[in-house]
């Protein structure tokens, strides 16, 4: 074969083999590491898978944050004003995590319906709301929502929102 | 008193547009019609563009420094209490200002090409400047119509500004965007050379030779910019992480991968005339990815720290600009590429084929990052669900690719151009170096596992073996090469080392930088120790052989914030007893910024090459108790040291003698003869 052609053939072969190998690996890795976002409403409806890593986002219900000072374990409740999800987390929460502010948690939903978070992200600043939380809250308003958790509050839940 | 300065800036900015249009049209027409006067108009127009942009930029800076809150941008992103160096960096700590910086840097590159590129054939020179002018037109239109930094509120200017995002109030953020942009935008020069060469139909060794130093300069700035961003994230975000595979990080990393592939394939194109059409494609790709990065960051479609105000018209404009630039250049490429034939052949075991492997591995890595970054965006745009891609995806695919890359990198310098055999010098060091690297790794991992009381870490063993192997292979090659040269010329071995070219040393240092960085990454990921706990004053925590004592908490006042500052005394432990007392002092803070009502964490860090001690405050629990995060991170500094070594290597290549001469470069095609071993590969 002409050396130039032979060289071309070699290059093409390398590209074909490499590209198919890369595609296969990328697809597998991507499939294993995609974390789908669920609104609290869909989790309450039982749409979210158990034991698989997912993300959930909503507003942090005022008065729902309970912390153990010794172990740094913390539980709180996320809501989209139509359903609630209890979240359990171990460790330090981000600076901007606060009551009545948006937050997104990544973790696994267990059989008791409690979300075991490995990571919690809060909105970045005063104006900014995680887009997924904003979307989850779309068309829902705080006023027509009464959380089962806000009953524990001293204050009137209606005035909280 | 209403200042007229912003209006001068605005006028200067508006005047840039016709100049940039003239810069696009006139030299290009001159080159096409061989009208010499028009063809030579590029440098003059470039100077004009630069001057007016400099005026605009200076005016905006003036408004920031003098708290002119009648300028909306200043009111939104600055504050009277902000220290003046942050007022200065606030100029580009926002969408509009950073775009002005982008286009100002583009004008600076254009000016540099206009005056340093005079040895280019005049038609090529004219076309390169015209392409750069065209890019400036696109960005100026974008700034003027969607993101005007000089917009004013003269009716009721606020008395006080909103302040700069506290995350951005940091020395790292003064330097990070300009460095990153110099890199990003620098690829516009490589792109312009490629387009000009495609238009002129002349893709020869001379073209590759002109493109190389420009690309290398852009690449080295991008390297430093990315490293600085990583360093900033490490100490400012308070999570101790140095790379998050965040879309914004990926946005700057993708052009870097393409640029790294480009500087290597340019070497083969210059020396041997091979891979020409691939090199052109890479030049187009590197700049397209810079534009994509700008789009991802600037359109606000990302969920990340860097997400600024979102406005769909902006996103659409950049997307359109991206489509025109990428589509246009790929069309031109498709029309011209079939005429490009390789000028030489090469064998399987040659430097060319090794460079081909390098490029394939970098291209696959690039695809991995690109898919991981864009997949969630595409899915959400098609309304198919809101996904995020976890870091394990990137790590799982990226790390094996880097291992392969390093293996090939170690052998590459030993291969000659075109040849079908290894240079005889390879055979000997091969065994010795591999055995030494394995022994070093065994010793290092045994020591570290004992020191950090962990199990045998396989990942650490692999990285130490690989890094020391790469380092030794690279340095051995330099030594052998110098010795051979010294023997042939009857010089001392020291003279032999000195006589190696700067660009060769550049390669040695850059490749060693990769080894050092890999070492840092491997050891940090294997041996980092992290502890989160609640601490009150007087509390003691022992972490990884260090004792951390929270000595006191106090309230401190900053210029635009108040803070709680903790003082930790830290000392090294030996068998449960302090060796040297609590000799290290760490002072992490929790800051509250008044204007934006933001809470920020400032970590306390004590750094050594072999380890970082890192403490950051979480939130305050009850009564003087704080949640505290303590890290001991071995060898994390090697990561940034490695990046700096890569950049230093790039710098050595650029100041190599053959790029320093101003004489016109020969434009004939390279002959089929084997390039001598003295000519370095980069």
PDB file of N, CA, C and O in Angstrom, chain B residues 513-552:
ATOM      1  N   UNK B 513       6.064  19.689  35.652  1.00  0.00           N
ATOM      2  CA  UNK B 513       4.936  20.317  36.331  1.00  0.00           C
ATOM      3  C   UNK B 513       3.732  19.387  36.391  1.00  0.00           C
ATOM      4  O   UNK B 513       3.052  19.294  37.417  1.00  0.00           O
ATOM      5  N   UNK B 514       3.487  18.677  35.279  1.00  0.00           N
ATOM      6  CA  UNK B 514       2.392  17.697  35.267  1.00  0.00           C
ATOM      7  C   UNK B 514       2.634  16.639  36.337  1.00  0.00           C
ATOM      8  O   UNK B 514       1.719  16.265  37.088  1.00  0.00           O
ATOM      9  N   UNK B 515       3.892  16.181  36.421  1.00  0.00           N
ATOM     10  CA  UNK B 515       4.223  15.150  37.412  1.00  0.00           C
ATOM     11  C   UNK B 515       3.990  15.663  38.824  1.00  0.00           C
ATOM     12  O   UNK B 515       3.396  14.980  39.659  1.00  0.00           O
ATOM     13  N   UNK B 516       4.437  16.897  39.088  1.00  0.00           N
ATOM     14  CA  UNK B 516       4.280  17.477  40.424  1.00  0.00           C
ATOM     15  C   UNK B 516       2.795  17.641  40.757  1.00  0.00           C
ATOM     16  O   UNK B 516       2.338  17.325  41.864  1.00  0.00           O
ATOM     17  N   UNK B 517       2.019  18.114  39.768  1.00  0.00           N
ATOM     18  CA  UNK B 517       0.595  18.302  39.995  1.00  0.00           C
ATOM     19  C   UNK B 517      -0.093  16.955  40.277  1.00  0.00           C
ATOM     20  O   UNK B 517      -0.883  16.832  41.209  1.00  0.00           O
ATOM     21  N   UNK B 518       0.249  15.942  39.491  1.00  0.00           N
ATOM     22  CA  UNK B 518      -0.361  14.627  39.694  1.00  0.00           C
ATOM     23  C   UNK B 518      -0.032  14.100  41.081  1.00  0.00           C
ATOM     24  O   UNK B 518      -0.887  13.524  41.762  1.00  0.00           O
ATOM     25  N   UNK B 519       1.212  14.335  41.509  1.00  0.00           N
ATOM     26  CA  UNK B 519       1.637  13.921  42.843  1.00  0.00           C
ATOM     27  C   UNK B 519       0.746  14.590  43.892  1.00  0.00           C
ATOM     28  O   UNK B 519       0.239  13.940  44.813  1.00  0.00           O
ATOM     29  N   UNK B 520       0.552  15.903  43.733  1.00  0.00           N
ATOM     30  CA  UNK B 520      -0.288  16.644  44.678  1.00  0.00           C
ATOM     31  C   UNK B 520      -1.710  16.108  44.702  1.00  0.00           C
ATOM     32  O   UNK B 520      -2.285  15.877  45.764  1.00  0.00           O
ATOM     33  N   UNK B 521      -2.270  15.886  43.514  1.00  0.00           N
ATOM     34  CA  UNK B 521      -3.652  15.416  43.429  1.00  0.00           C
ATOM     35  C   UNK B 521      -3.781  14.043  44.100  1.00  0.00           C
ATOM     36  O   UNK B 521      -4.665  13.817  44.927  1.00  0.00           O
ATOM     37  N   UNK B 522      -2.852  13.144  43.749  1.00  0.00           N
ATOM     38  CA  UNK B 522      -2.928  11.784  44.276  1.00  0.00           C
ATOM     39  C   UNK B 522      -2.779  11.745  45.787  1.00  0.00           C
ATOM     40  O   UNK B 522      -3.563  11.088  46.479  1.00  0.00           O
ATOM     41  N   UNK B 523      -1.788  12.471  46.318  1.00  0.00           N
ATOM     42  CA  UNK B 523      -1.531  12.403  47.757  1.00  0.00           C
ATOM     43  C   UNK B 523      -2.625  13.115  48.547  1.00  0.00           C
ATOM     44  O   UNK B 523      -3.044  12.651  49.604  1.00  0.00           O
ATOM     45  N   UNK B 524      -3.095  14.273  48.031  1.00  0.00           N
ATOM     46  CA  UNK B 524      -4.162  14.974  48.734  1.00  0.00           C
ATOM     47  C   UNK B 524      -5.418  14.116  48.795  1.00  0.00           C
ATOM     48  O   UNK B 524      -6.063  14.010  49.833  1.00  0.00           O
ATOM     49  N   UNK B 525      -5.781  13.496  47.659  1.00  0.00           N
ATOM     50  CA  UNK B 525      -7.014  12.713  47.682  1.00  0.00           C
ATOM     51  C   UNK B 525      -6.873  11.477  48.566  1.00  0.00           C
ATOM     52  O   UNK B 525      -7.842  11.028  49.149  1.00  0.00           O
ATOM     53  N   UNK B 526      -5.645  10.932  48.676  1.00  0.00           N
ATOM     54  CA  UNK B 526      -5.495   9.713  49.463  1.00  0.00           C
ATOM     55  C   UNK B 526      -5.378   9.962  50.963  1.00  0.00           C
ATOM     56  O   UNK B 526      -5.882   9.190  51.752  1.00  0.00           O
ATOM     57  N   UNK B 527      -4.668  11.036  51.335  1.00  0.00           N
ATOM     58  CA  UNK B 527      -4.321  11.169  52.754  1.00  0.00           C
ATOM     59  C   UNK B 527      -4.975  12.343  53.474  1.00  0.00           C
ATOM     60  O   UNK B 527      -4.693  12.560  54.649  1.00  0.00           O
ATOM     61  N   UNK B 528      -5.818  13.123  52.799  1.00  0.00           N
ATOM     62  CA  UNK B 528      -6.454  14.235  53.497  1.00  0.00           C
ATOM     63  C   UNK B 528      -7.297  13.710  54.647  1.00  0.00           C
ATOM     64  O   UNK B 528      -7.968  12.692  54.519  1.00  0.00           O
ATOM     65  N   UNK B 529      -7.233  14.428  55.752  1.00  0.00           N
ATOM     66  CA  UNK B 529      -8.053  14.057  56.905  1.00  0.00           C
ATOM     67  C   UNK B 529      -8.993  15.219  57.191  1.00  0.00           C
ATOM     68  O   UNK B 529      -8.591  16.376  57.159  1.00  0.00           O
ATOM     69  N   UNK B 530     -10.251  14.889  57.429  1.00  0.00           N
ATOM     70  CA  UNK B 530     -11.241  15.924  57.655  1.00  0.00           C
ATOM     71  C   UNK B 530     -12.003  15.600  58.925  1.00  0.00           C
ATOM     72  O   UNK B 530     -12.319  14.449  59.193  1.00  0.00           O
ATOM     73  N   UNK B 531     -12.281  16.624  59.731  1.00  0.00           N
ATOM     74  CA  UNK B 531     -13.057  16.390  60.944  1.00  0.00           C
ATOM     75  C   UNK B 531     -14.008  17.558  61.139  1.00  0.00           C
ATOM     76  O   UNK B 531     -13.596  18.712  61.051  1.00  0.00           O
ATOM     77  N   UNK B 532     -15.255  17.256  61.398  1.00  0.00           N
ATOM     78  CA  UNK B 532     -16.228  18.306  61.694  1.00  0.00           C
ATOM     79  C   UNK B 532     -16.724  18.078  63.107  1.00  0.00           C
ATOM     80  O   UNK B 532     -17.132  16.973  63.446  1.00  0.00           O
ATOM     81  N   UNK B 533     -16.652  19.120  63.897  1.00  0.00           N
ATOM     82  CA  UNK B 533     -17.100  18.943  65.282  1.00  0.00           C
ATOM     83  C   UNK B 533     -17.518  20.269  65.894  1.00  0.00           C
ATOM     84  O   UNK B 533     -17.271  21.336  65.315  1.00  0.00           O
ATOM     85  N   UNK B 534     -18.171  20.201  67.048  1.00  0.00           N
ATOM     86  CA  UNK B 534     -18.568  21.409  67.760  1.00  0.00           C
ATOM     87  C   UNK B 534     -17.477  21.754  68.753  1.00  0.00           C
ATOM     88  O   UNK B 534     -16.987  20.883  69.465  1.00  0.00           O
ATOM     89  N   UNK B 535     -17.065  23.033  68.766  1.00  0.00           N
ATOM     90  CA  UNK B 535     -15.994  23.434  69.684  1.00  0.00           C
ATOM     91  C   UNK B 535     -16.357  24.738  70.387  1.00  0.00           C
ATOM     92  O   UNK B 535     -16.874  25.661  69.775  1.00  0.00           O
ATOM     93  N   UNK B 536     -16.049  24.803  71.660  1.00  0.00           N
ATOM     94  CA  UNK B 536     -16.178  26.043  72.427  1.00  0.00           C
ATOM     95  C   UNK B 536     -14.764  26.443  72.835  1.00  0.00           C
ATOM     96  O   UNK B 536     -13.848  25.623  72.755  1.00  0.00           O
ATOM     97  N   UNK B 537     -14.534  27.709  73.269  1.00  0.00           N
ATOM     98  CA  UNK B 537     -13.173  28.099  73.668  1.00  0.00           C
ATOM     99  C   UNK B 537     -12.615  27.122  74.691  1.00  0.00           C
ATOM    100  O   UNK B 537     -13.298  26.737  75.632  1.00  0.00           O
ATOM    101  N   UNK B 538     -11.374  26.713  74.472  1.00  0.00           N
ATOM    102  CA  UNK B 538     -10.741  25.739  75.356  1.00  0.00           C
ATOM    103  C   UNK B 538     -10.820  24.320  74.832  1.00  0.00           C
ATOM    104  O   UNK B 538     -10.092  23.453  75.302  1.00  0.00           O
ATOM    105  N   UNK B 539     -11.669  24.100  73.845  1.00  0.00           N
ATOM    106  CA  UNK B 539     -11.834  22.740  73.320  1.00  0.00           C
ATOM    107  C   UNK B 539     -10.603  22.313  72.535  1.00  0.00           C
ATOM    108  O   UNK B 539      -9.910  23.137  71.935  1.00  0.00           O
ATOM    109  N   UNK B 540     -10.346  21.026  72.562  1.00  0.00           N
ATOM    110  CA  UNK B 540      -9.145  20.470  71.923  1.00  0.00           C
ATOM    111  C   UNK B 540      -9.560  19.397  70.922  1.00  0.00           C
ATOM    112  O   UNK B 540     -10.448  18.603  71.203  1.00  0.00           O
ATOM    113  N   UNK B 541      -8.923  19.406  69.754  1.00  0.00           N
ATOM    114  CA  UNK B 541      -9.192  18.341  68.788  1.00  0.00           C
ATOM    115  C   UNK B 541      -7.868  17.861  68.233  1.00  0.00           C
ATOM    116  O   UNK B 541      -7.021  18.664  67.831  1.00  0.00           O
ATOM    117  N   UNK B 542      -7.658  16.557  68.210  1.00  0.00           N
ATOM    118  CA  UNK B 542      -6.447  15.997  67.617  1.00  0.00           C
ATOM    119  C   UNK B 542      -6.786  15.425  66.248  1.00  0.00           C
ATOM    120  O   UNK B 542      -7.611  14.530  66.129  1.00  0.00           O
ATOM    121  N   UNK B 543      -6.157  15.984  65.223  1.00  0.00           N
ATOM    122  CA  UNK B 543      -6.430  15.533  63.862  1.00  0.00           C
ATOM    123  C   UNK B 543      -5.122  15.229  63.156  1.00  0.00           C
ATOM    124  O   UNK B 543      -4.245  16.096  63.056  1.00  0.00           O
ATOM    125  N   UNK B 544      -4.967  14.025  62.679  1.00  0.00           N
ATOM    126  CA  UNK B 544      -3.825  13.601  61.856  1.00  0.00           C
ATOM    127  C   UNK B 544      -2.482  14.048  62.422  1.00  0.00           C
ATOM    128  O   UNK B 544      -1.653  14.624  61.729  1.00  0.00           O
ATOM    129  N   UNK B 545      -2.278  13.815  63.718  1.00  0.00           N
ATOM    130  CA  UNK B 545      -0.985  14.131  64.299  1.00  0.00           C
ATOM    131  C   UNK B 545      -0.793  15.600  64.647  1.00  0.00           C
ATOM    132  O   UNK B 545       0.321  16.036  64.931  1.00  0.00           O
ATOM    133  N   UNK B 546      -1.857  16.382  64.608  1.00  0.00           N
ATOM    134  CA  UNK B 546      -1.790  17.781  65.027  1.00  0.00           C
ATOM    135  C   UNK B 546      -2.823  18.015  66.116  1.00  0.00           C
ATOM    136  O   UNK B 546      -3.915  17.434  66.087  1.00  0.00           O
ATOM    137  N   UNK B 547      -2.486  18.855  67.071  1.00  0.00           N
ATOM    138  CA  UNK B 547      -3.455  19.235  68.093  1.00  0.00           C
ATOM    139  C   UNK B 547      -3.978  20.638  67.786  1.00  0.00           C
ATOM    140  O   UNK B 547      -3.196  21.569  67.598  1.00  0.00           O
ATOM    141  N   UNK B 548      -5.291  20.780  67.686  1.00  0.00           N
ATOM    142  CA  UNK B 548      -5.940  22.063  67.423  1.00  0.00           C
ATOM    143  C   UNK B 548      -6.648  22.497  68.700  1.00  0.00           C
ATOM    144  O   UNK B 548      -7.512  21.786  69.181  1.00  0.00           O
ATOM    145  N   UNK B 549      -6.277  23.651  69.230  1.00  0.00           N
ATOM    146  CA  UNK B 549      -6.926  24.163  70.432  1.00  0.00           C
ATOM    147  C   UNK B 549      -7.618  25.483  70.088  1.00  0.00           C
ATOM    148  O   UNK B 549      -6.987  26.406  69.579  1.00  0.00           O
ATOM    149  N   UNK B 550      -8.919  25.541  70.352  1.00  0.00           N
ATOM    150  CA  UNK B 550      -9.641  26.795  70.135  1.00  0.00           C
ATOM    151  C   UNK B 550      -9.349  27.692  71.331  1.00  0.00           C
ATOM    152  O   UNK B 550      -9.837  27.457  72.438  1.00  0.00           O
ATOM    153  N   UNK B 551      -8.503  28.705  71.124  1.00  0.00           N
ATOM    154  CA  UNK B 551      -8.068  29.520  72.261  1.00  0.00           C
ATOM    155  C   UNK B 551      -9.076  30.577  72.636  1.00  0.00           C
ATOM    156  O   UNK B 551      -9.382  30.791  73.789  1.00  0.00           O
ATOM    157  N   UNK B 552      -9.585  31.310  71.629  1.00  0.00           N
ATOM    158  CA  UNK B 552     -10.569  32.350  71.968  1.00  0.00           C
ATOM    159  C   UNK B 552     -11.416  32.710  70.766  1.00  0.00           C
ATOM    160  O   UNK B 552     -11.064  32.422  69.617  1.00  0.00           O
TER     161      UNK B 552
END
